[in-house]
PDB file of C-alpha atoms in Angstrom:
ATOM      1  CA  VAL A 185      93.058 116.073 117.249  1.00 30.00           C
ATOM      2  CA  VAL A 186      94.074 119.223 115.368  1.00 31.00           C
ATOM      3  CA  CYS A 187      95.563 118.502 111.968  1.00 36.00           C
ATOM      4  CA  VAL A 188      97.706 120.945 110.029  1.00 33.00           C
ATOM      5  CA  PRO A 189      98.184 120.175 106.319  1.00 35.00           C
ATOM      6  CA  GLY A 190     101.779 119.273 105.555  1.00 35.00           C
ATOM      7  CA  ALA A 191     102.785 119.052 109.214  1.00 35.00           C
ATOM      8  CA  ALA A 192     103.616 116.044 111.344  1.00 35.00           C
ATOM      9  CA  LEU A 193     100.669 114.766 113.332  1.00 38.00           C
ATOM     10  CA  ALA A 194     100.700 113.921 117.025  1.00 39.00           C
ATOM     11  CA  LEU A 195      98.360 110.978 117.505  1.00 44.00           C
ATOM     12  CA  PRO A 196      96.597 109.734 120.639  1.00 43.00           C
ATOM     13  CA  SER A 197      98.146 106.285 120.312  1.00 46.00           C
ATOM     14  CA  ALA A 198      99.376 103.637 122.706  1.00 48.00           C
ATOM     15  CA  SER A 199     103.084 103.165 123.238  1.00 45.00           C
ATOM     16  CA  SER A 200     104.925 100.525 121.237  1.00 45.00           C
ATOM     17  CA  THR A 201     105.424  98.499 124.411  1.00 49.00           C
ATOM     18  CA  GLN A 202     101.652  98.093 124.685  1.00 71.00           C
ATOM     19  CA  LEU A 203     100.986  97.015 121.122  1.00 86.00           C
ATOM     20  CA  GLY A 204     102.024  93.885 119.265  1.00 91.00           C
ATOM     21  CA  PRO A 205     103.077  93.340 115.642  1.00 91.00           C
ATOM     22  CA  CYS A 206      99.582  92.370 114.373  1.00 94.00           C
ATOM     23  CA  ASP A 207      96.339  94.326 114.479  1.00 97.00           C
ATOM     24  CA  PRO A 208      93.486  92.068 115.672  1.00 97.00           C
ATOM     25  CA  LEU A 209      90.886  94.150 113.807  1.00 98.00           C
ATOM     26  CA  VAL A 210      91.400  91.726 110.909  1.00 97.00           C
ATOM     27  CA  PRO A 211      92.540  88.519 112.612  1.00 95.00           C
ATOM     28  CA  GLU A 212      92.949  86.598 109.354  1.00 93.00           C
ATOM     29  CA  GLU A 213      95.906  88.737 108.186  1.00 92.00           C
ATOM     30  CA  CYS A 214      98.546  90.268 110.443  1.00 92.00           C
ATOM     31  CA  MET A 215      99.122  93.388 108.320  1.00 93.00           C
ATOM     32  CA  PHE A 216      95.440  94.200 107.700  1.00 96.00           C
ATOM     33  CA  PRO A 217      93.877  96.676 107.727  1.00 98.00           C
ATOM     34  CA  PHE A 218      96.529  98.710 105.920  1.00 97.00           C
ATOM     35  CA  PRO A 219      97.697 101.486 105.946  1.00 97.00           C
ATOM     36  CA  ASN A 220      97.016 101.814 109.628  1.00 98.00           C
ATOM     37  CA  ASN A 221      98.115 104.060 112.490  1.00 97.00           C
ATOM     38  CA  PHE A 222      98.321 100.941 114.660  1.00 97.00           C
ATOM     39  CA  TRP A 223     101.933 100.845 113.440  1.00 96.00           C
ATOM     40  CA  LEU A 224     102.627 104.576 113.829  1.00 95.00           C
ATOM     41  CA  ARG A 225     104.321 104.770 117.214  1.00 93.00           C
ATOM     42  CA  ASP A 226     106.590 106.911 119.345  1.00 91.00           C
ATOM     43  CA  ASN A 227     110.193 106.061 118.461  1.00 86.00           C
ATOM     44  CA  GLY A 228     111.464 106.946 121.918  1.00 86.00           C
ATOM     45  CA  SER A 229     112.548 110.445 120.876  1.00 86.00           C
ATOM     46  CA  GLY A 230     109.100 111.974 120.874  1.00 87.00           C
ATOM     47  CA  GLU A 231     108.642 111.396 117.132  1.00 90.00           C
ATOM     48  CA  GLN A 232     106.030 109.286 115.365  1.00 92.00           C
ATOM     49  CA  ARG A 233     107.545 106.628 113.081  1.00 92.00           C
ATOM     50  CA  LEU A 234     106.290 103.439 111.493  1.00 93.00           C
ATOM     51  CA  ALA A 235     107.184 100.379 113.537  1.00 92.00           C
ATOM     52  CA  PHE A 236     106.480  96.994 111.947  1.00 91.00           C
ATOM     53  CA  GLY A 237     107.397  93.670 113.467  1.00 85.00           C
ATOM     54  CA  ASN A 238     109.285  91.087 111.445  1.00 82.00           C
ATOM     55  CA  ASN A 239     106.115  88.984 111.291  1.00 84.00           C
ATOM     56  CA  THR A 240     103.801  91.810 110.237  1.00 90.00           C
ATOM     57  CA  PHE A 241     104.259  91.456 106.485  1.00 88.00           C
ATOM     58  CA  PRO A 242     103.396  88.298 104.518  1.00 83.00           C
ATOM     59  CA  LYS A 243     106.136  85.710 104.151  1.00 82.00           C
ATOM     60  CA  ASP A 244     107.995  85.397 100.863  1.00 80.00           C
ATOM     61  CA  LYS A 245     107.802  82.415  98.504  1.00 80.00           C
ATOM     62  CA  ASP A 246     110.329  80.538 100.631  1.00 87.00           C
ATOM     63  CA  GLY A 247     108.356  81.052 103.830  1.00 85.00           C
ATOM     64  CA  LYS A 248     110.746  83.672 105.199  1.00 86.00           C
ATOM     65  CA  PRO A 249     109.408  86.821 106.882  1.00 81.00           C
ATOM     66  CA  VAL A 250     109.957  90.186 105.237  1.00 81.00           C
ATOM     67  CA  ARG A 251     112.361  92.098 107.469  1.00 80.00           C
ATOM     68  CA  ALA A 252     110.696  95.485 107.852  1.00 79.00           C
ATOM     69  CA  GLU A 253     113.836  97.254 109.056  1.00 76.00           C
ATOM     70  CA  TYR A 254     115.626  96.471 105.782  1.00 81.00           C
ATOM     71  CA  GLY A 255     113.114  98.531 103.822  1.00 78.00           C
ATOM     72  CA  GLY A 256     113.617 101.773 105.710  1.00 82.00           C
ATOM     73  CA  TRP A 257     110.078 101.728 107.048  1.00 84.00           C
ATOM     74  CA  ASP A 258     111.214 102.923 110.470  1.00 86.00           C
ATOM     75  CA  THR A 259     112.332 106.250 108.983  1.00 88.00           C
ATOM     76  CA  LEU A 260     108.833 107.146 107.779  1.00 92.00           C
ATOM     77  CA  ASP A 261     106.342 109.281 109.710  1.00 93.00           C
ATOM     78  CA  GLY A 262     103.340 108.007 107.758  1.00 95.00           C
ATOM     79  CA  PHE A 263     102.163 106.142 104.695  1.00 96.00           C
ATOM     80  CA  SER A 264     102.074 106.675 100.943  1.00 95.00           C
ATOM     81  CA  PRO A 265      99.917 109.524  99.592  1.00 96.00           C
ATOM     82  CA  ILE A 266      98.747 107.151  96.844  1.00 96.00           C
ATOM     83  CA  PRO A 267      97.777 104.134  98.921  1.00 96.00           C
ATOM     84  CA  SER A 268      95.984 100.926  98.169  1.00 96.00           C
ATOM     85  CA  ILE A 269      93.783 100.641 101.261  1.00 98.00           C
ATOM     86  CA  LEU A 270      93.479  96.990 102.221  1.00 97.00           C
ATOM     87  CA  ALA A 271      91.138  94.953 104.395  1.00 98.00           C
ATOM     88  CA  TYR A 272      89.589  91.515 104.346  1.00 96.00           C
ATOM     89  CA  PHE A 273      86.094  90.062 104.604  1.00 95.00           C
ATOM     90  CA  PRO A 274      85.526  86.368 103.919  1.00 91.00           C
ATOM     91  CA  ASN A 275      83.684  85.614 100.677  1.00 90.00           C
ATOM     92  CA  ALA A 276      82.574  89.234 100.329  1.00 93.00           C
ATOM     93  CA  SER A 277      80.342  90.767  97.689  1.00 94.00           C
ATOM     94  CA  ILE A 278      81.056  94.322  96.540  1.00 95.00           C
ATOM     95  CA  ASP A 279      77.936  94.683  94.414  1.00 95.00           C
ATOM     96  CA  ASN A 280      76.737  97.619  96.531  1.00 96.00           C
ATOM     97  CA  CYS A 281      80.119  99.383  96.665  1.00 98.00           C
ATOM     98  CA  PRO A 282      81.383 102.270  94.527  1.00 97.00           C
ATOM     99  CA  ARG A 283      83.322 100.953  91.545  1.00 97.00           C
ATOM    100  CA  LEU A 284      85.784 102.452  89.095  1.00 96.00           C
ATOM    101  CA  TRP A 285      82.940 103.422  86.748  1.00 97.00           C
ATOM    102  CA  ASN A 286      80.822 105.119  89.453  1.00 97.00           C
ATOM    103  CA  MET A 287      83.305 106.604  91.918  1.00 97.00           C
ATOM    104  CA  SER A 288      80.932 109.465  92.694  1.00 97.00           C
ATOM    105  CA  ALA A 289      78.779 106.944  94.597  1.00 98.00           C
ATOM    106  CA  SER A 290      81.497 106.903  97.298  1.00 98.00           C
ATOM    107  CA  LEU A 291      80.491 110.468  98.232  1.00 98.00           C
ATOM    108  CA  GLU A 292      76.853 109.571  98.814  1.00 97.00           C
ATOM    109  CA  ALA A 293      75.511 109.293 102.361  1.00 97.00           C
ATOM    110  CA  ALA A 294      74.664 105.592 102.000  1.00 97.00           C
ATOM    111  CA  SER A 295      78.010 104.477 100.554  1.00 98.00           C
ATOM    112  CA  PRO A 296      79.173 101.247 102.259  1.00 98.00           C
ATOM    113  CA  THR A 297      82.746 102.556 102.193  1.00 98.00           C
ATOM    114  CA  VAL A 298      83.835 105.912 103.570  1.00 98.00           C
ATOM    115  CA  LEU A 299      87.231 107.587 103.332  1.00 98.00           C
ATOM    116  CA  LEU A 300      87.104 110.642 105.585  1.00 98.00           C
ATOM    117  CA  ASP A 301      89.507 113.584 105.596  1.00 98.00           C
ATOM    118  CA  THR A 302      89.863 114.530 109.274  1.00 98.00           C
ATOM    119  CA  VAL A 303      90.871 118.125 108.475  1.00 97.00           C
ATOM    120  CA  THR A 304      87.996 119.056 106.178  1.00 97.00           C
ATOM    121  CA  GLY A 305      85.493 116.519 107.510  1.00 97.00           C
ATOM    122  CA  GLU A 306      84.669 115.670 103.897  1.00 97.00           C
ATOM    123  CA  ARG A 307      84.456 112.296 102.209  1.00 98.00           C
ATOM    124  CA  VAL A 308      87.166 111.427  99.705  1.00 98.00           C
ATOM    125  CA  GLU A 309      86.166 109.928  96.381  1.00 98.00           C
ATOM    126  CA  HIS A 310      87.312 106.336  95.833  1.00 98.00           C
ATOM    127  CA  TRP A 311      86.411 102.995  94.323  1.00 98.00           C
ATOM    128  CA  VAL A 312      86.400  99.408  95.592  1.00 98.00           C
ATOM    129  CA  GLU A 313      87.551  96.135  94.096  1.00 96.00           C
ATOM    130  CA  LEU A 314      88.488  92.628  95.184  1.00 94.00           C
ATOM    131  CA  ASP A 315      91.954  91.272  94.470  1.00 90.00           C
ATOM    132  CA  HIS A 316      91.663  88.806  91.590  1.00 78.00           C
ATOM    133  CA  TYR A 317      95.408  88.369  91.090  1.00 71.00           C
ATOM    134  CA  SER A 318      95.359  84.650  91.888  1.00 60.00           C
ATOM    135  CA  ASP A 319      92.114  83.653  90.199  1.00 60.00           C
ATOM    136  CA  LEU A 320      93.915  81.235  87.882  1.00 58.00           C
ATOM    137  CA  THR A 321      95.576  79.492  90.815  1.00 58.00           C
ATOM    138  CA  TYR A 322      92.782  79.261  93.369  1.00 55.00           C
ATOM    139  CA  ASP A 323      89.099  78.475  93.195  1.00 56.00           C
ATOM    140  CA  PHE A 324      86.353  81.024  93.778  1.00 53.00           C
ATOM    141  CA  GLU A 325      86.475  80.704  97.544  1.00 58.00           C
ATOM    142  CA  TYR A 326      90.082  81.763  97.991  1.00 62.00           C
ATOM    143  CA  PRO A 327      90.653  84.755 100.289  1.00 79.00           C
ATOM    144  CA  ARG A 328      90.479  87.962  98.257  1.00 88.00           C
ATOM    145  CA  THR A 329      91.768  91.250  99.615  1.00 93.00           C
ATOM    146  CA  PHE A 330      89.166  94.014  99.904  1.00 96.00           C
ATOM    147  CA  MET A 331      90.779  97.030  98.195  1.00 97.00           C
ATOM    148  CA  ILE A 332      89.871 100.724  98.333  1.00 98.00           C
ATOM    149  CA  TRP A 333      91.553 103.110  95.883  1.00 98.00           C
ATOM    150  CA  PRO A 334      91.380 106.909  96.323  1.00 98.00           C
ATOM    151  CA  SER A 335      90.678 108.671  93.039  1.00 97.00           C
ATOM    152  CA  ALA A 336      93.409 111.250  93.652  1.00 97.00           C
ATOM    153  CA  ARG A 337      96.564 111.755  95.683  1.00 97.00           C
ATOM    154  CA  LEU A 338      95.935 112.226  99.398  1.00 98.00           C
ATOM    155  CA  GLU A 339      97.314 115.208 101.322  1.00 97.00           C
ATOM    156  CA  SER A 340     100.771 114.923 102.872  1.00 96.00           C
ATOM    157  CA  GLY A 341     100.856 114.837 106.665  1.00 96.00           C
ATOM    158  CA  ARG A 342      97.109 114.358 106.923  1.00 97.00           C
ATOM    159  CA  ARG A 343      95.104 111.826 108.894  1.00 98.00           C
ATOM    160  CA  TYR A 344      92.275 109.875 107.281  1.00 98.00           C
ATOM    161  CA  ILE A 345      89.612 107.544 108.631  1.00 98.00           C
ATOM    162  CA  VAL A 346      88.351 104.481 106.757  1.00 98.00           C
ATOM    163  CA  ALA A 347      84.917 103.046 107.496  1.00 98.00           C
ATOM    164  CA  ILE A 348      83.238  99.975 106.010  1.00 98.00           C
ATOM    165  CA  ARG A 349      79.652  98.822 106.528  1.00 98.00           C
ATOM    166  CA  ASP A 350      76.883  96.835 104.817  1.00 98.00           C
ATOM    167  CA  ILE A 351      79.254  94.306 103.227  1.00 97.00           C
ATOM    168  CA  GLN A 352      77.454  91.046 102.538  1.00 96.00           C
ATOM    169  CA  TYR A 353      78.479  87.461 101.969  1.00 94.00           C
ATOM    170  CA  ASN A 354      78.575  86.632  98.269  1.00 89.00           C
ATOM    171  CA  THR A 355      76.873  83.293  98.935  1.00 87.00           C
ATOM    172  CA  ASN A 356      73.690  84.247 100.766  1.00 91.00           C
ATOM    173  CA  GLY A 357      73.482  88.051 100.971  1.00 91.00           C
ATOM    174  CA  SER A 358      73.634  88.221 104.758  1.00 96.00           C
ATOM    175  CA  LEU A 359      75.801  90.833 106.472  1.00 97.00           C
ATOM    176  CA  ILE A 360      79.331  89.765 107.366  1.00 97.00           C
ATOM    177  CA  PRO A 361      79.868  90.186 111.123  1.00 97.00           C
ATOM    178  CA  ALA A 362      82.618  92.394 112.502  1.00 98.00           C
ATOM    179  CA  SER A 363      85.678  90.707 113.953  1.00 98.00           C
ATOM    180  CA  PRO A 364      85.591  90.162 117.728  1.00 98.00           C
ATOM    181  CA  GLY A 365      88.243  92.835 118.240  1.00 98.00           C
ATOM    182  CA  PHE A 366      86.455  95.508 116.266  1.00 98.00           C
ATOM    183  CA  ALA A 367      83.073  94.556 117.729  1.00 98.00           C
ATOM    184  CA  SER A 368      84.535  95.102 121.196  1.00 98.00           C
ATOM    185  CA  LEU A 369      85.646  98.624 120.270  1.00 98.00           C
ATOM    186  CA  ARG A 370      82.400  99.440 118.482  1.00 98.00           C
ATOM    187  CA  ASP A 371      80.061  98.076 121.139  1.00 98.00           C
ATOM    188  CA  GLY A 372      82.135  98.845 124.240  1.00 97.00           C
ATOM    189  CA  THR A 373      82.247  95.213 125.307  1.00 98.00           C
ATOM    190  CA  PRO A 374      85.137  93.731 127.337  1.00 97.00           C
ATOM    191  CA  SER A 375      88.258  92.334 125.710  1.00 97.00           C
ATOM    192  CA  THR A 376      91.337  90.599 127.074  1.00 96.00           C
ATOM    193  CA  ASP A 377      93.429  91.790 124.128  1.00 96.00           C
ATOM    194  CA  PRO A 378      95.771  94.680 125.047  1.00 96.00           C
ATOM    195  CA  ASN A 379      95.907  95.677 121.361  1.00 96.00           C
ATOM    196  CA  ILE A 380      92.186  96.439 121.644  1.00 97.00           C
ATOM    197  CA  ASN A 381      92.028  97.949 125.129  1.00 96.00           C
ATOM    198  CA  ALA A 382      94.936 100.338 124.542  1.00 96.00           C
ATOM    199  CA  ARG A 383      93.006 102.026 121.691  1.00 97.00           C
ATOM    200  CA  ARG A 384      89.568 102.546 123.204  1.00 97.00           C
ATOM    201  CA  THR A 385      90.051 106.307 123.618  1.00 97.00           C
ATOM    202  CA  LEU A 386      91.410 106.604 120.086  1.00 97.00           C
ATOM    203  CA  PHE A 387      88.409 104.766 118.658  1.00 98.00           C
ATOM    204  CA  LYS A 388      85.947 106.898 120.572  1.00 98.00           C
ATOM    205  CA  GLY A 389      87.359 109.797 118.579  1.00 98.00           C
ATOM    206  CA  ILE A 390      87.171 107.832 115.327  1.00 98.00           C
ATOM    207  CA  PHE A 391      83.530 106.941 115.956  1.00 98.00           C
ATOM    208  CA  ALA A 392      82.723 110.557 116.865  1.00 98.00           C
ATOM    209  CA  SER A 393      84.267 111.825 113.619  1.00 98.00           C
ATOM    210  CA  LEU A 394      82.309 109.281 111.618  1.00 98.00           C
ATOM    211  CA  ALA A 395      79.079 110.171 113.422  1.00 98.00           C
ATOM    212  CA  THR A 396      79.598 113.821 112.493  1.00 97.00           C
ATOM    213  CA  ALA A 397      79.951 112.673 108.888  1.00 97.00           C
ATOM    214  CA  GLY A 398      76.659 110.778 109.135  1.00 97.00           C
ATOM    215  CA  VAL A 399      78.057 107.272 109.646  1.00 98.00           C
ATOM    216  CA  GLU A 400      76.296 105.401 112.433  1.00 98.00           C
ATOM    217  CA  GLN A 401      78.645 103.586 114.803  1.00 98.00           C
ATOM    218  CA  SER A 402      76.431 100.519 115.176  1.00 97.00           C
ATOM    219  CA  SER A 403      76.454  99.962 111.401  1.00 97.00           C
ATOM    220  CA  LEU A 404      80.226  99.577 111.139  1.00 98.00           C
ATOM    221  CA  GLN A 405      81.911  96.311 110.256  1.00 98.00           C
ATOM    222  CA  LEU A 406      85.376  97.840 110.305  1.00 98.00           C
ATOM    223  CA  ALA A 407      86.965 101.256 110.802  1.00 98.00           C
ATOM    224  CA  TRP A 408      90.466 102.548 111.422  1.00 98.00           C
ATOM    225  CA  ASP A 409      92.718 105.537 110.785  1.00 98.00           C
ATOM    226  CA  PHE A 410      95.993 106.192 108.999  1.00 98.00           C
ATOM    227  CA  THR A 411      98.254 109.150 108.408  1.00 98.00           C
ATOM    228  CA  VAL A 412      99.940 110.089 105.152  1.00 97.00           C
ATOM    229  CA  GLY A 413     103.650 110.752 105.544  1.00 95.00           C
ATOM    230  CA  THR A 414     104.998 114.288 105.328  1.00 92.00           C
ATOM    231  CA  THR A 415     106.572 115.308 102.040  1.00 82.00           C
ATOM    232  CA  LYS A 416     110.054 115.250 103.601  1.00 85.00           C
ATOM    233  CA  SER A 417     109.552 111.764 105.001  1.00 79.00           C
ATOM    234  CA  VAL A 418     108.206 110.291 101.773  1.00 75.00           C
ATOM    235  CA  THR A 419     110.743 111.911  99.439  1.00 74.00           C
ATOM    236  CA  GLN A 420     113.913 112.193 101.541  1.00 74.00           C
ATOM    237  CA  ARG A 421     115.643 109.096 100.167  1.00 72.00           C
ATOM    238  CA  MET A 422     115.046 110.058  96.537  1.00 78.00           C
ATOM    239  CA  VAL A 423     116.077 113.645  97.232  1.00 82.00           C
ATOM    240  CA  ALA A 424     119.276 112.383  98.859  1.00 76.00           C
ATOM    241  CA  ALA A 425     119.961 110.184  95.830  1.00 82.00           C
ATOM    242  CA  ARG A 426     119.370 113.149  93.495  1.00 81.00           C
ATOM    243  CA  ASP A 427     121.628 115.436  95.506  1.00 73.00           C
ATOM    244  CA  ASP A 428     124.349 112.798  95.581  1.00 77.00           C
ATOM    245  CA  ALA A 429     124.126 112.311  91.798  1.00 87.00           C
ATOM    246  CA  MET A 430     124.219 116.047  91.146  1.00 84.00           C
ATOM    247  CA  SER A 431     127.243 116.476  93.408  1.00 84.00           C
ATOM    248  CA  ARG A 432     129.128 113.846  91.420  1.00 87.00           C
ATOM    249  CA  LEU A 433     128.351 115.680  88.173  1.00 87.00           C
ATOM    250  CA  ALA A 434     129.580 119.012  89.480  1.00 70.00           C
TER     251      ALA A 434
END
């Protein structure tokens, strides 16, 4: 894939008719991992746009699904340039991960988390934390989101790869196994899931990019890619609101 900074990116993805609303890479949560090019699909006019199902997002406090089309998601050609990158591992320890106070560790060869710029081939500095928002409501074993935060704004229109490895259980220090879906992609084993089989070529490219960056395929517990939206896509609604306000003042 050839990436041009600031330009829209044509991705080797499956058509929306082949893919469902949930990515099986993280079977516990429909919308994880996120952001994720799993939901960047051809809109039927030869353009890449985000396409979420009405069951992709978590339900609200009343148990109702968040209607993705009401939020204008389907007008976007990528994700936020300042993303919270989300995944999930059950009862995970992040003791060996880069933290807010040692972000430079994320650039080291042995970092368990990798955020890779596919244009430069360089690692992007970041830190890791677990979501502790509900600690007062749930006990220690409640499912905590695994969160990766880039230390700076990502480039508009650019594709990034996320890789995670060497994450251990907090209880006994053993490695957490990859999900069946990701293990099938990583190891080349059969799957009956069309959401896995439709992306085998894409993931061969992801694994090749990571290998070039020194990340061994067999070590991965999870990997995926996402694309930051172009400046026009991300800002068009605010720009339209500004222009409308200015026209009323004229």
